[in-house]
Coordinates of C-alpha atoms and ligand atoms in Angstrom, one line a residue:
X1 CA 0.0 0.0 0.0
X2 CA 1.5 3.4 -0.8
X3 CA 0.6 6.9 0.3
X4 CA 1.8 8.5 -2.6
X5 CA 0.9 6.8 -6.1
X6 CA 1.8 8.0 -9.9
X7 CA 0.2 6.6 -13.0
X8 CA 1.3 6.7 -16.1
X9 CA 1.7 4.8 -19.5
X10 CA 5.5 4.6 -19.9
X11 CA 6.8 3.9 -16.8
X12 CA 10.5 4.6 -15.2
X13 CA 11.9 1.1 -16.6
X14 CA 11.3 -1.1 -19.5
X15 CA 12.6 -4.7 -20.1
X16 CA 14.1 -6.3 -23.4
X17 CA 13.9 -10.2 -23.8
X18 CA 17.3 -11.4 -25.2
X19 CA 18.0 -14.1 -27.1
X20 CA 19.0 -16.5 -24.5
X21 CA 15.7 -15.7 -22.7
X22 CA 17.2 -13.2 -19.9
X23 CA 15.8 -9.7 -19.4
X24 CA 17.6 -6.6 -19.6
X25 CA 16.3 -3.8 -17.3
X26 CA 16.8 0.0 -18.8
X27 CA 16.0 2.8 -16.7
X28 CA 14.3 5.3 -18.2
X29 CA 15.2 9.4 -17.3
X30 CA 12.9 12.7 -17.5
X31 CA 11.1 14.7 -15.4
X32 CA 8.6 12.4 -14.0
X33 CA 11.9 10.1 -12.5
X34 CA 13.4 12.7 -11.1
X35 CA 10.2 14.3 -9.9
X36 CA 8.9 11.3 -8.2
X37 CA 12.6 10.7 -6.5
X38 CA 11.7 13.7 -3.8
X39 CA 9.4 11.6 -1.9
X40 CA 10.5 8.3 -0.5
X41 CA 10.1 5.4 -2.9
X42 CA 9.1 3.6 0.9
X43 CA 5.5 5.0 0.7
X44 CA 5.5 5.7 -3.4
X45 CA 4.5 3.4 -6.1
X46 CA 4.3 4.1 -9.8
X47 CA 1.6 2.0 -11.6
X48 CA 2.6 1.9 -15.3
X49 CA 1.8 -0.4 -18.3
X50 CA 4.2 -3.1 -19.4
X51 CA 4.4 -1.4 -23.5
X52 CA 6.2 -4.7 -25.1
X53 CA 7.2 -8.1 -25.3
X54 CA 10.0 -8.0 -22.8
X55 CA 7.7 -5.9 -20.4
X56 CA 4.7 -8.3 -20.2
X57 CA 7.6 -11.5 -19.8
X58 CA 9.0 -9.6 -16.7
X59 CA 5.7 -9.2 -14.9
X60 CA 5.0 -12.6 -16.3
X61 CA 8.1 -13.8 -13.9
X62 CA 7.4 -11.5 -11.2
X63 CA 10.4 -9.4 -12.0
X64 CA 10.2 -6.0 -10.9
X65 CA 11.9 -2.7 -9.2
X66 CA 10.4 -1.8 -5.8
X67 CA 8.2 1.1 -5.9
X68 CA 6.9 -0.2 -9.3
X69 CA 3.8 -1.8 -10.8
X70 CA 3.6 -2.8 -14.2
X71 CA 0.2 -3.5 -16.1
X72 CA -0.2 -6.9 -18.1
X73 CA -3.1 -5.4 -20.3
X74 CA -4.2 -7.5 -23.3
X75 CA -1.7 -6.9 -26.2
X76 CA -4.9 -6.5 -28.8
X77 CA -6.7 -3.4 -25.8
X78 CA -3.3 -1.8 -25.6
X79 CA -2.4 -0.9 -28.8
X80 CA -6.2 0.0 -29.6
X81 CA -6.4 2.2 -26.6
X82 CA -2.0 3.9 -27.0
X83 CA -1.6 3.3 -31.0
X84 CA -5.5 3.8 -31.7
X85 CA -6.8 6.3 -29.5
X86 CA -4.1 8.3 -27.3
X87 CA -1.5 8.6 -30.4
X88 CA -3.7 8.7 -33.5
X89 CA -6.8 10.7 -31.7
X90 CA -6.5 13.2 -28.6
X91 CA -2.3 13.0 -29.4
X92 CA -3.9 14.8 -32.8
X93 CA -6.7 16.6 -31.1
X94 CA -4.6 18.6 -28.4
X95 CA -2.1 19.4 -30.8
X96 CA -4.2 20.3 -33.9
X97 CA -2.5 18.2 -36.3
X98 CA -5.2 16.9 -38.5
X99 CA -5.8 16.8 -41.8
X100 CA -8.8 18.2 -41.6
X101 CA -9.9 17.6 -45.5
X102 CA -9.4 13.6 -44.7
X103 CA -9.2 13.3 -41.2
X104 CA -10.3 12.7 -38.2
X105 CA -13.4 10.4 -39.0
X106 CA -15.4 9.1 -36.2
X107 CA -17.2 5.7 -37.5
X108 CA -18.0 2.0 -35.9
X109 CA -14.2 1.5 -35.6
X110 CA -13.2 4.9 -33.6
X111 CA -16.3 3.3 -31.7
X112 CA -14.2 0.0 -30.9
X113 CA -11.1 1.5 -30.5
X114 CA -12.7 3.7 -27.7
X115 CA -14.1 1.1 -25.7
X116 CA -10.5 -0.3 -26.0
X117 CA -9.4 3.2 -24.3
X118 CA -12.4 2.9 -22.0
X119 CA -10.9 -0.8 -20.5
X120 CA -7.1 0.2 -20.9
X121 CA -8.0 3.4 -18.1
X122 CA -10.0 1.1 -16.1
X123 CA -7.1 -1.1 -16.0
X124 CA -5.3 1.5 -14.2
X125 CA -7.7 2.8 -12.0
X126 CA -8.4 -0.6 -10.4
X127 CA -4.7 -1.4 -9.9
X128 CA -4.8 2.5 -8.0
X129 CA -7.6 1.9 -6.2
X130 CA -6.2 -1.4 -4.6
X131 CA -2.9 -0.2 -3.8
X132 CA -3.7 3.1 -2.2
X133 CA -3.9 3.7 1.3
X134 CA -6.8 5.6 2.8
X135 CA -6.3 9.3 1.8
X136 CA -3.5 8.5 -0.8
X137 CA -2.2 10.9 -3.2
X138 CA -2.5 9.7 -6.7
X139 CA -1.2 11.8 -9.5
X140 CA -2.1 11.0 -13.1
X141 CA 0.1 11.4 -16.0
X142 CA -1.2 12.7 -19.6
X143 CA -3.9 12.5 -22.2
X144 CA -3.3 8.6 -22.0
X145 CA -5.2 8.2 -19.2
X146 CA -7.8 10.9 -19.1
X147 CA -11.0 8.8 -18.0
X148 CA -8.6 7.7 -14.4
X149 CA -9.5 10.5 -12.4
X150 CA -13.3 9.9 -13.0
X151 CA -13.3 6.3 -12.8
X152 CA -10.7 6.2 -9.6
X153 CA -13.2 8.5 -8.4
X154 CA -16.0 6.2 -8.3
X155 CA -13.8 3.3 -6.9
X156 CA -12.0 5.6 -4.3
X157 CA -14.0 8.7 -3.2
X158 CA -11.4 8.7 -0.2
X159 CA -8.1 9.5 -2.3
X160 CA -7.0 13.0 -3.3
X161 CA -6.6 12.8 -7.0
X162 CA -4.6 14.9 -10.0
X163 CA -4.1 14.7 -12.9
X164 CA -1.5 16.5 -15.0
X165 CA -1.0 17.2 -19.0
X166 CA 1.8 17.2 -20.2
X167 CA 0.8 18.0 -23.6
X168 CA -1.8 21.4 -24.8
X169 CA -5.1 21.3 -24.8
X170 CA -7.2 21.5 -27.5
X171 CA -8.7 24.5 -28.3
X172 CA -13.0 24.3 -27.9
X173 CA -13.4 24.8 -31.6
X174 CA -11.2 21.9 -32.5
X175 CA -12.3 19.7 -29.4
X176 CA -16.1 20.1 -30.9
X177 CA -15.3 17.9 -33.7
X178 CA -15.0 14.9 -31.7
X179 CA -18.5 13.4 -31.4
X180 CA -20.9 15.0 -28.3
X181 CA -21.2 12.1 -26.0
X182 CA -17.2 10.9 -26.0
X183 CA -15.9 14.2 -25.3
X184 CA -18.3 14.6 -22.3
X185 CA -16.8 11.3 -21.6
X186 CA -13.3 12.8 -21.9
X187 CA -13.8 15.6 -19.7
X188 CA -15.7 14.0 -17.1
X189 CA -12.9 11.5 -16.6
X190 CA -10.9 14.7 -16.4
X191 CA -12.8 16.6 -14.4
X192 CA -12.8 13.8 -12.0
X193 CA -10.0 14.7 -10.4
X194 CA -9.5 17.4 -7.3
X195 CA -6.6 19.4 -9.4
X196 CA -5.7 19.2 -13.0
X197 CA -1.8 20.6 -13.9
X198 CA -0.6 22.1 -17.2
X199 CA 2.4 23.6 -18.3
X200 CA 1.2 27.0 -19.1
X201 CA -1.6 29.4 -18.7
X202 CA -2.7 28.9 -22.6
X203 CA -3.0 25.1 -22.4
X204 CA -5.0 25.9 -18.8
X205 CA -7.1 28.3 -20.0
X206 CA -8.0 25.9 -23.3
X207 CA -9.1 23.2 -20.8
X208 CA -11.2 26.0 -18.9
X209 CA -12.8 27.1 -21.8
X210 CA -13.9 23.6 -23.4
X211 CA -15.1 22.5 -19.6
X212 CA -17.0 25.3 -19.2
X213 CA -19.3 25.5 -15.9
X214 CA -17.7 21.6 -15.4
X215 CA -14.7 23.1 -13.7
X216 CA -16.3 24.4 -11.3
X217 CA -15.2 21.5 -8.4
X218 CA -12.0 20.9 -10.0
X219 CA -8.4 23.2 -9.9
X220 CA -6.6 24.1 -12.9
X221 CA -3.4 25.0 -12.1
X222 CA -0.2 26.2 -14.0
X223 CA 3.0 24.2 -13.0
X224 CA 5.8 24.9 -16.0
X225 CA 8.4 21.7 -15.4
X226 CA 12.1 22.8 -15.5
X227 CA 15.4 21.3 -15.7
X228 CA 17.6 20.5 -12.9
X229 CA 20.6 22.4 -14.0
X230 CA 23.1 20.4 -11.4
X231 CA 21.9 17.0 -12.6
X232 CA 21.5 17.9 -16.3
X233 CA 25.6 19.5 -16.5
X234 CA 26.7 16.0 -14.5
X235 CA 24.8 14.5 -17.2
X236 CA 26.8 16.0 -19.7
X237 CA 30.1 15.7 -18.4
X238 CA 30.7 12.3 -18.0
X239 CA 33.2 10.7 -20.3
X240 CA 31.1 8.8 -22.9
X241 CA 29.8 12.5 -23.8
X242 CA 33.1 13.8 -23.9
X243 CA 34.1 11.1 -26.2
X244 CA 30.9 11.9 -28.2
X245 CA 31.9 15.5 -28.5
X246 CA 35.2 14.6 -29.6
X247 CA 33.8 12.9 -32.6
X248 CA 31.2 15.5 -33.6
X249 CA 34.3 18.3 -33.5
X250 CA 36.2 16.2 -35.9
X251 CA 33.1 16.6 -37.8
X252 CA 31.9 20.1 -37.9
X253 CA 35.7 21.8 -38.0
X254 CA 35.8 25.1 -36.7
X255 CA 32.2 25.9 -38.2
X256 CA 29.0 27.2 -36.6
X257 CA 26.2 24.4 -35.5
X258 CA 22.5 24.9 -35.6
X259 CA 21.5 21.9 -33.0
X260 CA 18.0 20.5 -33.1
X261 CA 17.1 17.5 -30.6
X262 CA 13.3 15.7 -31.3
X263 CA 11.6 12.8 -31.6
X264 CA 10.8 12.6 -35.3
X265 CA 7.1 13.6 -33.8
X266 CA 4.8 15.6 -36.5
X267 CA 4.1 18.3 -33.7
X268 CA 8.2 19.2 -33.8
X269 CA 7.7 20.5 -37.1
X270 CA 11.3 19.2 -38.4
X271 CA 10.6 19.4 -42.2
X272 CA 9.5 23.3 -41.9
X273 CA 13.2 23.8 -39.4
X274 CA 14.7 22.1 -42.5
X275 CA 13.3 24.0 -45.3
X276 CA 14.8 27.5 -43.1
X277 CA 18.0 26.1 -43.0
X278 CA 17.8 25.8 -46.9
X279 CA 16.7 28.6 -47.3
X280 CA 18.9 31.0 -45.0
X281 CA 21.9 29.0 -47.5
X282 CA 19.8 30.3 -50.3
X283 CA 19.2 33.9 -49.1
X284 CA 22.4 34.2 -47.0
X285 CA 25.1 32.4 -49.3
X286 CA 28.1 33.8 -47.0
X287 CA 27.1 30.6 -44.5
X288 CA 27.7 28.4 -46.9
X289 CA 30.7 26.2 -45.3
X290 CA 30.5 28.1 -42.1
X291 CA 27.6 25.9 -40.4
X292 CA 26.5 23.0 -39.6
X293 CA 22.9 21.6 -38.4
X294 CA 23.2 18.7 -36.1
X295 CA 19.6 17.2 -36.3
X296 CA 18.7 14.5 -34.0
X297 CA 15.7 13.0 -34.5
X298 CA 15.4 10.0 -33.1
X299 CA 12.2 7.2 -34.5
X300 CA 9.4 7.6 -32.2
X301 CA 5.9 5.7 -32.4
X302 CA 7.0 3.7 -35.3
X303 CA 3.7 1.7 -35.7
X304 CA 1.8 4.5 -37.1
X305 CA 1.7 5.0 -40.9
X306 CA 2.2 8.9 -40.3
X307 CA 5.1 8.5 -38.2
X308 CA 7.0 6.8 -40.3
X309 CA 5.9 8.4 -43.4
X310 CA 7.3 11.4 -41.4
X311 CA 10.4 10.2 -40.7
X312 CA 11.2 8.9 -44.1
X313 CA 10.4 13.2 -45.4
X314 CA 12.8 14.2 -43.2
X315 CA 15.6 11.8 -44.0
X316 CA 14.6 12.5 -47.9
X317 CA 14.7 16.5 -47.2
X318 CA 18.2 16.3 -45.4
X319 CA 19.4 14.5 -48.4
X320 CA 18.2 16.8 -51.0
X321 CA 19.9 20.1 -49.0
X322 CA 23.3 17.6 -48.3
X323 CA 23.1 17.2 -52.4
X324 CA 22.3 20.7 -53.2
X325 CA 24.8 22.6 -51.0
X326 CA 27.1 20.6 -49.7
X327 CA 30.9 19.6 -50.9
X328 CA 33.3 17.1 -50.6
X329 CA 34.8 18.3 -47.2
X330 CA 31.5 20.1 -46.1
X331 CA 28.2 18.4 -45.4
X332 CA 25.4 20.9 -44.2
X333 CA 22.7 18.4 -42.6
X334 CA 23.8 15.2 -40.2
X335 CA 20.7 13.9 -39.1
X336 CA 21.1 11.4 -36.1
X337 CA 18.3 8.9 -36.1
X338 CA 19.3 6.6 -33.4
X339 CA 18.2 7.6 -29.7
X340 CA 21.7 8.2 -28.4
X341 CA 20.9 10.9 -25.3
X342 CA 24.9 11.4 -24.8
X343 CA 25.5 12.0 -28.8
X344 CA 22.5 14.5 -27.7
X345 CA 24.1 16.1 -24.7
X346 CA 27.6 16.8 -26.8
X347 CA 25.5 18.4 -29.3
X348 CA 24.0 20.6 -26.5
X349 CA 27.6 21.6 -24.9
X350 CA 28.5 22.4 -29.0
X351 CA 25.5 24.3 -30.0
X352 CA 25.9 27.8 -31.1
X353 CA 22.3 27.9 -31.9
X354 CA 19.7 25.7 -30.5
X355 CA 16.6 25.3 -33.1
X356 CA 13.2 24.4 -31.1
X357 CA 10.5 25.6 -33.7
X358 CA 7.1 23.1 -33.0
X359 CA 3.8 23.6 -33.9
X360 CA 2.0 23.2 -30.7
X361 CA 4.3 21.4 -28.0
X362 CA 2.7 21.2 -24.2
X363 CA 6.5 22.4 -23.0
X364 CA 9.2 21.4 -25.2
X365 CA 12.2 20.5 -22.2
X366 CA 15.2 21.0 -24.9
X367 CA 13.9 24.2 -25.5
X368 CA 15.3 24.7 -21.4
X369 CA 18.3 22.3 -21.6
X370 CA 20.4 23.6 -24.5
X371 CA 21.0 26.8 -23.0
X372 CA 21.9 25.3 -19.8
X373 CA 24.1 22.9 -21.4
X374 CA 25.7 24.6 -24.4
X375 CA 29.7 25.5 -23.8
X376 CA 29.5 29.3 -25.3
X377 CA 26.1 29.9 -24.2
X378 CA 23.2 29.1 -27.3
X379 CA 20.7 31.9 -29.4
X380 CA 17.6 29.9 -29.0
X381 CA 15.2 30.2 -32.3
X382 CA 11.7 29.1 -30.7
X383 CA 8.8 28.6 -31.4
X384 CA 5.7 30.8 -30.3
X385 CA 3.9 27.4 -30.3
X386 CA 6.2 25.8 -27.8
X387 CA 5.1 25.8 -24.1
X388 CA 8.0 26.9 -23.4
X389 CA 7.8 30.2 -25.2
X390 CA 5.9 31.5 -21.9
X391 CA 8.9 32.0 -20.0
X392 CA 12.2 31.9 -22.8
X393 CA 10.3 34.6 -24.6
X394 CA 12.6 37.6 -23.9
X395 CA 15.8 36.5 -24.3
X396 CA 15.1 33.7 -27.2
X397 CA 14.7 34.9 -31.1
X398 CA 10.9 33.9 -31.6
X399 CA 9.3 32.5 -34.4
X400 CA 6.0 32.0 -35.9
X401 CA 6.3 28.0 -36.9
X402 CA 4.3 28.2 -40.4
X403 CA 6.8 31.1 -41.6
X404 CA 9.7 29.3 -42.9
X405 CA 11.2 33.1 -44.1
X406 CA 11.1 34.3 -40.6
X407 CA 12.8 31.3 -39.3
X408 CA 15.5 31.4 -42.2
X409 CA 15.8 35.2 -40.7
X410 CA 16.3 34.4 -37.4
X411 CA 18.5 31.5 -37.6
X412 CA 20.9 34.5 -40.1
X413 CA 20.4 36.8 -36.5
X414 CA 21.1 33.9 -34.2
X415 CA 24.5 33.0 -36.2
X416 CA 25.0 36.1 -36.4
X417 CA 24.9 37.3 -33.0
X418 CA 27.8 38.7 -30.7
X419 CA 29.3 36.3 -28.3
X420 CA 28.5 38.6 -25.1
X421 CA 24.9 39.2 -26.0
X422 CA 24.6 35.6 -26.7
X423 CA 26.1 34.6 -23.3
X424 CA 24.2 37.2 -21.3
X425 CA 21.1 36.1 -23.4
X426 CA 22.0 32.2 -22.8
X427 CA 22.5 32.9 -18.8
X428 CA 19.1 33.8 -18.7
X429 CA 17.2 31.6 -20.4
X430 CA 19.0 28.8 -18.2
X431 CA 17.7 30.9 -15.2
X432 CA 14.3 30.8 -16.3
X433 CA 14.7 27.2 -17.2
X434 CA 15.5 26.3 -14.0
X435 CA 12.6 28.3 -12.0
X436 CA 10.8 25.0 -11.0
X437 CA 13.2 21.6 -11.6
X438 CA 11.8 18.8 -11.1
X439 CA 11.8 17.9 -7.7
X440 CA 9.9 20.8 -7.0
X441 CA 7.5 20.6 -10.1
X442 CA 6.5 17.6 -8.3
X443 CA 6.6 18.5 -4.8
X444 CA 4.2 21.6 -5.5
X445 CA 1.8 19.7 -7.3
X446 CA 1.5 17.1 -4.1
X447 CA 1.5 20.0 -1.7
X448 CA -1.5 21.6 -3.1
X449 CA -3.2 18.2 -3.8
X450 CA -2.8 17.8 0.1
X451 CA -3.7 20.5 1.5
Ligands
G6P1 C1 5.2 13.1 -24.8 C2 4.1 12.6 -23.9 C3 4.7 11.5 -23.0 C4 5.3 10.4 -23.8 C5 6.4 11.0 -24.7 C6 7.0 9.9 -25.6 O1 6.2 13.8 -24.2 O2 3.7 13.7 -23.1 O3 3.6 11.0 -22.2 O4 5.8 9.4 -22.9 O5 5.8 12.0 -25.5 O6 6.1 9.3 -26.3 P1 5.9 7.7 -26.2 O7 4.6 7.4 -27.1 O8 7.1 7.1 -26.8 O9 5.7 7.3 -24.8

């Protein structure tokens, strides 16, 4: 029994079945790990679900970390309710990525598909409402498990419950399309809960405004999640990214870098950062030779026809500017596509200009850890869609996403900018990052929930 319980769909540690039938345990990192580490793991558990093979074997066995419980859900529910419903519907909905000509359509199978999303939350809301003691915190992670707080509710009037998105919110106009009764559905499982978190005020006051009088028994609250500038610069000092950082010097030469870090994710808007960079070599030819942009875009949700279609546009557009521009000692574009976080965190300490340009992000953490991370101190070209933008918006260069010129622009200012005015700007946008680290983030949110 715990006092203090977090839910979530990816938990802090996955497993991988090897060939000779053993399991190998990775620990996962991210806000939520080192959030949840301020309160004793004696009295917390983290109820997550088990996303693959190796996962379902080790609950299978009974292997496990203490302070951990992993969900055996059926295979067929779980990818109905992530791939069907959380990726490939409110994933779309909260950050208004539709094509709207073709998509979404809401037929018999969105029908099934939901009732899969229906079970998966239940899932978790029984496991929560048999391990929590009397009173128990439990806070719930993102759009995955929305209905939680209303069913948990129902099962457990006694606990103190939040929820917290980690994503936006969809504005009212584009929640409206989903049909009448489901999104009642969605916000009463929501709204089920004592306090519900977002990152900024705009995402906060989207929610407000699609609950209407609804809200009235719950709080929304703002709580932006920071970086923990100690643990983050450890991070980056240790010796596999200083051997990382060795190679990508040999690579770039004495040349700028533009350094962008994202899941290939449609939200992150890496094909329009792409098409700036071609087109600042276009407009400003004297850069030609003189930078370098260090794309990492590492495969994320690989089952969904989009994603992958994605992925293979970006690769494709990085190989038509590499054959446009480049030469035989100068390559403009090295896209990364394997999820290497130290190969990431040397690119950090190299960057002379961090490129964080999405078209609606619920935060956007790189956006905070570049500039705490970069060597010289980073111009940050961001996004007015980024979550982020809230508190980076004085010192960063600021974009609208959808106007490629204006980011070719201010990618020329941002190379172009005077090493003290970059390392003043760069010193504050790590303060601001840091305002609320983790530990905190967390800490407030379970304050408030108790009291
Ligand atoms: C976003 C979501 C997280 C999610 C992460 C990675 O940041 O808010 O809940 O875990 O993306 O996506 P994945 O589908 O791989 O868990």
């Amino acid at each position: 029994m715990a006092t203090v319980l977090v839910a979530s769909n990816r938990g802090p540690v996955s497993y991988k079945l090897d060939e000779a039938g053993s399991l190998d345990a990775r620990r996962g990192g991210g806000g939520l790990v080192s959030g949840l580490s301020a309160v004793s793991s004696q009295d917390s558990l983290w109820v997550c679900a088990a996303l693959g093979a190796g996962d379902r074997e080790a609950v299978r066995r009974g292997v496990g970390e203490p302070g951990v419980r992993m969900l055996d859900i059926d295979p067929d529910t779980y990818t109905d309710a992530y791939n069907g419903i959380a990726n490939s519907v409110l994933w779309f909905l909260h950050h208004h990525l539709y094509d709207v000509p073709r998509e979404p359509v809401f037929d018999a199978e969105f029908r099934r598909l939901w009732e899969s999303y229906r079970s998966y939350n239940r899932a978790f809301a029984e496991a929560l409402a048999a391990e929590a003691d009397e009173g128990a915190a439990v806070l719930v992670q993102d759009y995955h498990l929305a209905l939680v707080p209303g069913q948990l509710r129902e099962l457990r009037p006694d606990l103190r419950i939040a929820h917290f998105t980690h994503t936006p919110w969809a504005s009212p106009e584009y929640l409206r399309m989903v049909p009448d009764d489901i999104r009642e559905e969605l916000l009463r499982g929501m709204l089920g809960a004592d306090q519900l978190g977002f990152h900024t005020e705009e995402w906060a006051a989207a929610f407000r405004n699609c609950a209407g009088d609804g809200a009235a028994g719950t709080r929304v609250e703002v709580y932006p999640l920071g970086v923990d500038a100690e643990e983050l610069r450890a991070l980056a000092h240790r010796p596999v990214v200083d051997e990382r950082l060795a190679g990508l010097r040999a690579e770039v030469g004495d040349r700028k870098t533009i350094v962008r870090v994202d899941r290939t994710e449609l939200s992150k808007n890496i094909l329009r950062g792409l098409l700036a960079y071609r087109e600042l070599l276009t407009t400003h030819p004297e850069w030609r030779d003189r930078v370098v942009h260090l794309a990492s875009a590492y495969p994320s949700r690989q089952d969904l026809e989009s994603y992958r279609a994605y992925t293979a546009s970006v690769a494709a557009l990085a190989d038509e500017i590499n054959a446009e521009f480049g030469t035989p000692d100068w390559k403009p574009v090295l896209v990364s596509v394997k999820d290497d976080f130290p190969r990431s965190l040397a690119a950090y300490r190299l960057a002379d200009v961090a490129l964080v340009n999405p078209v609606r992000d619920g935060m956007n953490l790189v956006a905070k850890e570049i500039p705490v991370v970069s060597e010289a101190g980073c111009a940050l070209v961001l996004s007015t869609g980024a979550g982020a933008y809230d508190e980076l918006k004085e010192d960063a260069l600021t974009v609208n996403p959808f106007d490629v010129s204006e980011t070719a622009e201010a990618l020329h200012r941002a190379l172009s900018m005077p090493p003290p005015e970059r390392a003043d700007r760069s010193k504050r946008l790590a303060a601001a990052a840091t305002a609320l680290p983790p530990q905190r983030w967390f800490l407030n949110q379970l304050e408030a929930l108790r009291a």
